[in-house]
């Protein structure tokens, strides 16, 4: 048979592909890790934005309350 491999030939074929399969698995693991890192970075940016918005709202409320209490009539 032209396309069939002997039992020893199939073992050599499997052993010969081990390095490329290992690198493929390494690349997949690396891509997954990079995806998780990017997800964490986005989540951290969103948390920072939320905290910044809350801080701005608090400061503006303090400015408005201090401005209203400290107003005097112009001379």
Short mmCIF file of N, CA and C in Angstrom, two decimals:
data_model
loop_
_atom_site.label_atom_id
_atom_site.label_comp_id
_atom_site.label_asym_id
_atom_site.label_seq_id
_atom_site.Cartn_x
_atom_site.Cartn_y
_atom_site.Cartn_z
N UNK A 1 0.84 -1.18 0.00
CA UNK A 1 0.00 0.00 0.00
C UNK A 1 0.89 1.24 0.00
N UNK A 2 0.54 2.18 -0.81
CA UNK A 2 1.42 3.33 -1.00
C UNK A 2 1.33 4.32 0.16
N UNK A 3 0.14 4.57 0.72
CA UNK A 3 -0.01 5.58 1.76
C UNK A 3 0.13 5.04 3.16
N UNK A 4 0.18 3.74 3.33
CA UNK A 4 0.22 3.16 4.67
C UNK A 4 1.64 3.18 5.20
N UNK A 5 1.77 3.38 6.49
CA UNK A 5 3.09 3.36 7.13
C UNK A 5 3.19 2.11 7.98
N UNK A 6 4.40 1.64 8.13
CA UNK A 6 4.60 0.47 8.99
C UNK A 6 4.44 0.90 10.44
N UNK A 7 4.38 -0.07 11.33
CA UNK A 7 4.19 0.27 12.74
C UNK A 7 5.36 1.10 13.26
N UNK A 8 6.56 0.82 12.83
CA UNK A 8 7.70 1.62 13.28
C UNK A 8 7.67 3.01 12.63
N UNK A 9 7.17 3.10 11.41
CA UNK A 9 7.08 4.39 10.74
C UNK A 9 6.09 5.32 11.42
N UNK A 10 4.99 4.79 11.93
CA UNK A 10 4.00 5.64 12.60
C UNK A 10 4.53 6.14 13.93
N UNK A 11 5.34 5.32 14.60
CA UNK A 11 5.95 5.77 15.86
C UNK A 11 6.93 6.89 15.58
N UNK A 12 7.71 6.76 14.52
CA UNK A 12 8.66 7.81 14.17
C UNK A 12 7.92 9.10 13.80
N UNK A 13 6.79 8.95 13.14
CA UNK A 13 6.01 10.13 12.78
C UNK A 13 5.51 10.84 14.03
N UNK A 14 5.01 10.11 15.00
CA UNK A 14 4.51 10.72 16.23
C UNK A 14 5.63 11.36 17.02
N UNK A 15 6.78 10.71 17.11
CA UNK A 15 7.91 11.27 17.84
C UNK A 15 8.43 12.50 17.10
N UNK A 16 8.40 12.47 15.81
CA UNK A 16 8.89 13.60 15.03
C UNK A 16 8.03 14.84 15.16
N UNK A 17 6.76 14.69 15.47
CA UNK A 17 5.88 15.86 15.61
C UNK A 17 5.83 16.40 17.03
N UNK A 18 6.47 15.73 17.96
CA UNK A 18 6.41 16.16 19.37
C UNK A 18 6.91 17.59 19.57
N UNK A 19 8.03 18.00 18.99
CA UNK A 19 8.47 19.38 19.22
C UNK A 19 7.48 20.43 18.71
N UNK A 20 6.91 20.20 17.54
CA UNK A 20 5.97 21.19 17.01
C UNK A 20 4.67 21.21 17.81
N UNK A 21 4.23 20.04 18.28
CA UNK A 21 3.03 20.00 19.12
C UNK A 21 3.30 20.70 20.44
N UNK A 22 4.49 20.49 21.01
CA UNK A 22 4.84 21.14 22.27
C UNK A 22 4.88 22.66 22.10
N UNK A 23 5.45 23.13 21.00
CA UNK A 23 5.48 24.58 20.76
C UNK A 23 4.07 25.13 20.54
N UNK A 24 3.24 24.37 19.86
CA UNK A 24 1.86 24.79 19.67
C UNK A 24 1.14 24.94 21.00
N UNK A 25 1.34 23.98 21.89
CA UNK A 25 0.72 24.06 23.22
C UNK A 25 1.29 25.24 24.01
N UNK A 26 2.58 25.48 23.86
CA UNK A 26 3.20 26.62 24.54
C UNK A 26 2.60 27.93 24.04
N UNK A 27 2.44 28.06 22.73
CA UNK A 27 1.86 29.27 22.17
C UNK A 27 0.42 29.46 22.62
N UNK A 28 -0.34 28.37 22.69
CA UNK A 28 -1.73 28.48 23.16
C UNK A 28 -1.79 28.92 24.62
N UNK A 29 -0.91 28.34 25.45
CA UNK A 29 -0.88 28.73 26.86
C UNK A 29 -0.46 30.19 27.00
N UNK A 30 0.51 30.62 26.19
CA UNK A 30 0.96 32.00 26.23
C UNK A 30 -0.15 32.95 25.79
N UNK A 31 -0.87 32.59 24.75
CA UNK A 31 -1.96 33.43 24.27
C UNK A 31 -3.06 33.54 25.32
N UNK A 32 -3.34 32.44 26.01
CA UNK A 32 -4.35 32.47 27.06
C UNK A 32 -3.89 33.36 28.21
N UNK A 33 -2.61 33.25 28.58
CA UNK A 33 -2.08 34.08 29.66
C UNK A 33 -2.12 35.56 29.31
N UNK A 34 -1.78 35.89 28.07
CA UNK A 34 -1.83 37.29 27.64
C UNK A 34 -3.26 37.79 27.65
N UNK A 35 -4.20 36.94 27.24
CA UNK A 35 -5.61 37.32 27.28
C UNK A 35 -6.08 37.61 28.69
N UNK A 36 -5.67 36.77 29.64
CA UNK A 36 -6.05 37.00 31.04
C UNK A 36 -5.41 38.28 31.57
N UNK A 37 -4.16 38.53 31.21
CA UNK A 37 -3.49 39.75 31.66
C UNK A 37 -4.18 40.99 31.11
N UNK A 38 -4.58 40.95 29.85
CA UNK A 38 -5.28 42.09 29.26
C UNK A 38 -6.64 42.29 29.91
N UNK A 39 -7.32 41.19 30.22
CA UNK A 39 -8.61 41.27 30.90
C UNK A 39 -8.44 41.93 32.27
N UNK A 40 -7.40 41.53 33.00
CA UNK A 40 -7.14 42.13 34.30
C UNK A 40 -6.79 43.61 34.17
N UNK A 41 -6.06 43.98 33.13
CA UNK A 41 -5.71 45.39 32.92
C UNK A 41 -6.96 46.22 32.64
N UNK A 42 -7.85 45.70 31.84
CA UNK A 42 -9.10 46.42 31.55
C UNK A 42 -9.94 46.56 32.81
N UNK A 43 -10.01 45.50 33.60
CA UNK A 43 -10.79 45.56 34.85
C UNK A 43 -10.19 46.59 35.80
N UNK A 44 -8.86 46.65 35.88
CA UNK A 44 -8.21 47.63 36.75
C UNK A 44 -8.48 49.06 36.28
N UNK A 45 -8.46 49.27 34.97
CA UNK A 45 -8.76 50.60 34.44
C UNK A 45 -10.20 50.99 34.73
N UNK A 46 -11.11 50.04 34.62
CA UNK A 46 -12.52 50.34 34.91
C UNK A 46 -12.71 50.68 36.38
N UNK A 47 -12.04 49.93 37.26
CA UNK A 47 -12.13 50.24 38.70
C UNK A 47 -11.56 51.62 38.98
N UNK A 48 -10.43 51.94 38.37
CA UNK A 48 -9.83 53.26 38.56
C UNK A 48 -10.74 54.38 38.07
N UNK A 49 -11.39 54.16 36.95
CA UNK A 49 -12.31 55.16 36.41
C UNK A 49 -13.50 55.35 37.35
N UNK A 50 -14.01 54.26 37.89
CA UNK A 50 -15.14 54.34 38.82
C UNK A 50 -14.75 55.10 40.08
N UNK A 51 -13.57 54.81 40.61
CA UNK A 51 -13.10 55.50 41.82
C UNK A 51 -12.89 56.98 41.52
N UNK A 52 -12.32 57.29 40.36
CA UNK A 52 -12.11 58.68 39.98
C UNK A 52 -13.41 59.44 39.84
N UNK A 53 -14.41 58.81 39.26
CA UNK A 53 -15.72 59.45 39.11
C UNK A 53 -16.35 59.70 40.47
N UNK A 54 -16.25 58.74 41.37
CA UNK A 54 -16.82 58.91 42.71
C UNK A 54 -16.09 60.01 43.47
N UNK A 55 -14.77 60.06 43.34
CA UNK A 55 -14.00 61.11 44.02
C UNK A 55 -14.36 62.49 43.48
N UNK A 56 -14.50 62.60 42.17
CA UNK A 56 -14.88 63.88 41.56
C UNK A 56 -16.25 64.32 42.05
N UNK A 57 -17.19 63.40 42.11
CA UNK A 57 -18.53 63.74 42.59
C UNK A 57 -18.49 64.22 44.03
N UNK A 58 -17.67 63.57 44.85
CA UNK A 58 -17.56 63.97 46.26
C UNK A 58 -16.93 65.36 46.39
N UNK A 59 -15.88 65.61 45.63
CA UNK A 59 -15.21 66.92 45.70
C UNK A 59 -16.15 68.02 45.20
N UNK A 60 -16.86 67.76 44.13
CA UNK A 60 -17.80 68.78 43.63
C UNK A 60 -18.91 69.05 44.64
N UNK A 61 -19.37 68.01 45.31
CA UNK A 61 -20.39 68.21 46.35
C UNK A 61 -19.84 69.05 47.49
N UNK A 62 -18.58 68.83 47.86
CA UNK A 62 -17.96 69.62 48.92
C UNK A 62 -17.79 71.08 48.49
N UNK A 63 -17.39 71.29 47.24
CA UNK A 63 -17.22 72.66 46.74
C UNK A 63 -18.56 73.39 46.72
N UNK A 64 -19.58 72.71 46.25
CA UNK A 64 -20.91 73.34 46.19
C UNK A 64 -21.42 73.67 47.58
N UNK A 65 -21.26 72.74 48.53
CA UNK A 65 -21.75 73.00 49.89
C UNK A 65 -20.95 74.10 50.56
N UNK A 66 -19.64 74.14 50.36
CA UNK A 66 -18.83 75.20 50.96
C UNK A 66 -19.11 76.54 50.30
N UNK A 67 -19.34 76.54 49.02
CA UNK A 67 -19.63 77.79 48.32
C UNK A 67 -20.95 78.38 48.74
N UNK A 68 -21.93 77.55 48.95
CA UNK A 68 -23.25 78.05 49.34
C UNK A 68 -23.22 78.57 50.77
N UNK A 69 -22.47 77.94 51.64
CA UNK A 69 -22.42 78.36 53.04
C UNK A 69 -21.55 79.60 53.21
N UNK A 70 -20.53 79.76 52.40
CA UNK A 70 -19.59 80.86 52.58
C UNK A 70 -19.89 82.09 51.74
N UNK A 71 -21.04 82.13 51.08
CA UNK A 71 -21.36 83.27 50.23
C UNK A 71 -21.71 84.49 51.08
N UNK A 72 -21.18 85.60 50.67
CA UNK A 72 -21.54 86.88 51.31
C UNK A 72 -22.05 87.81 50.23
N UNK A 73 -22.76 88.81 50.65
CA UNK A 73 -23.28 89.79 49.69
C UNK A 73 -22.14 90.70 49.25
N UNK A 74 -22.10 91.03 47.98
CA UNK A 74 -21.05 91.96 47.53
C UNK A 74 -21.29 93.35 48.12
N UNK A 75 -20.24 94.12 48.31
CA UNK A 75 -20.39 95.46 48.93
C UNK A 75 -21.14 96.44 48.06
#
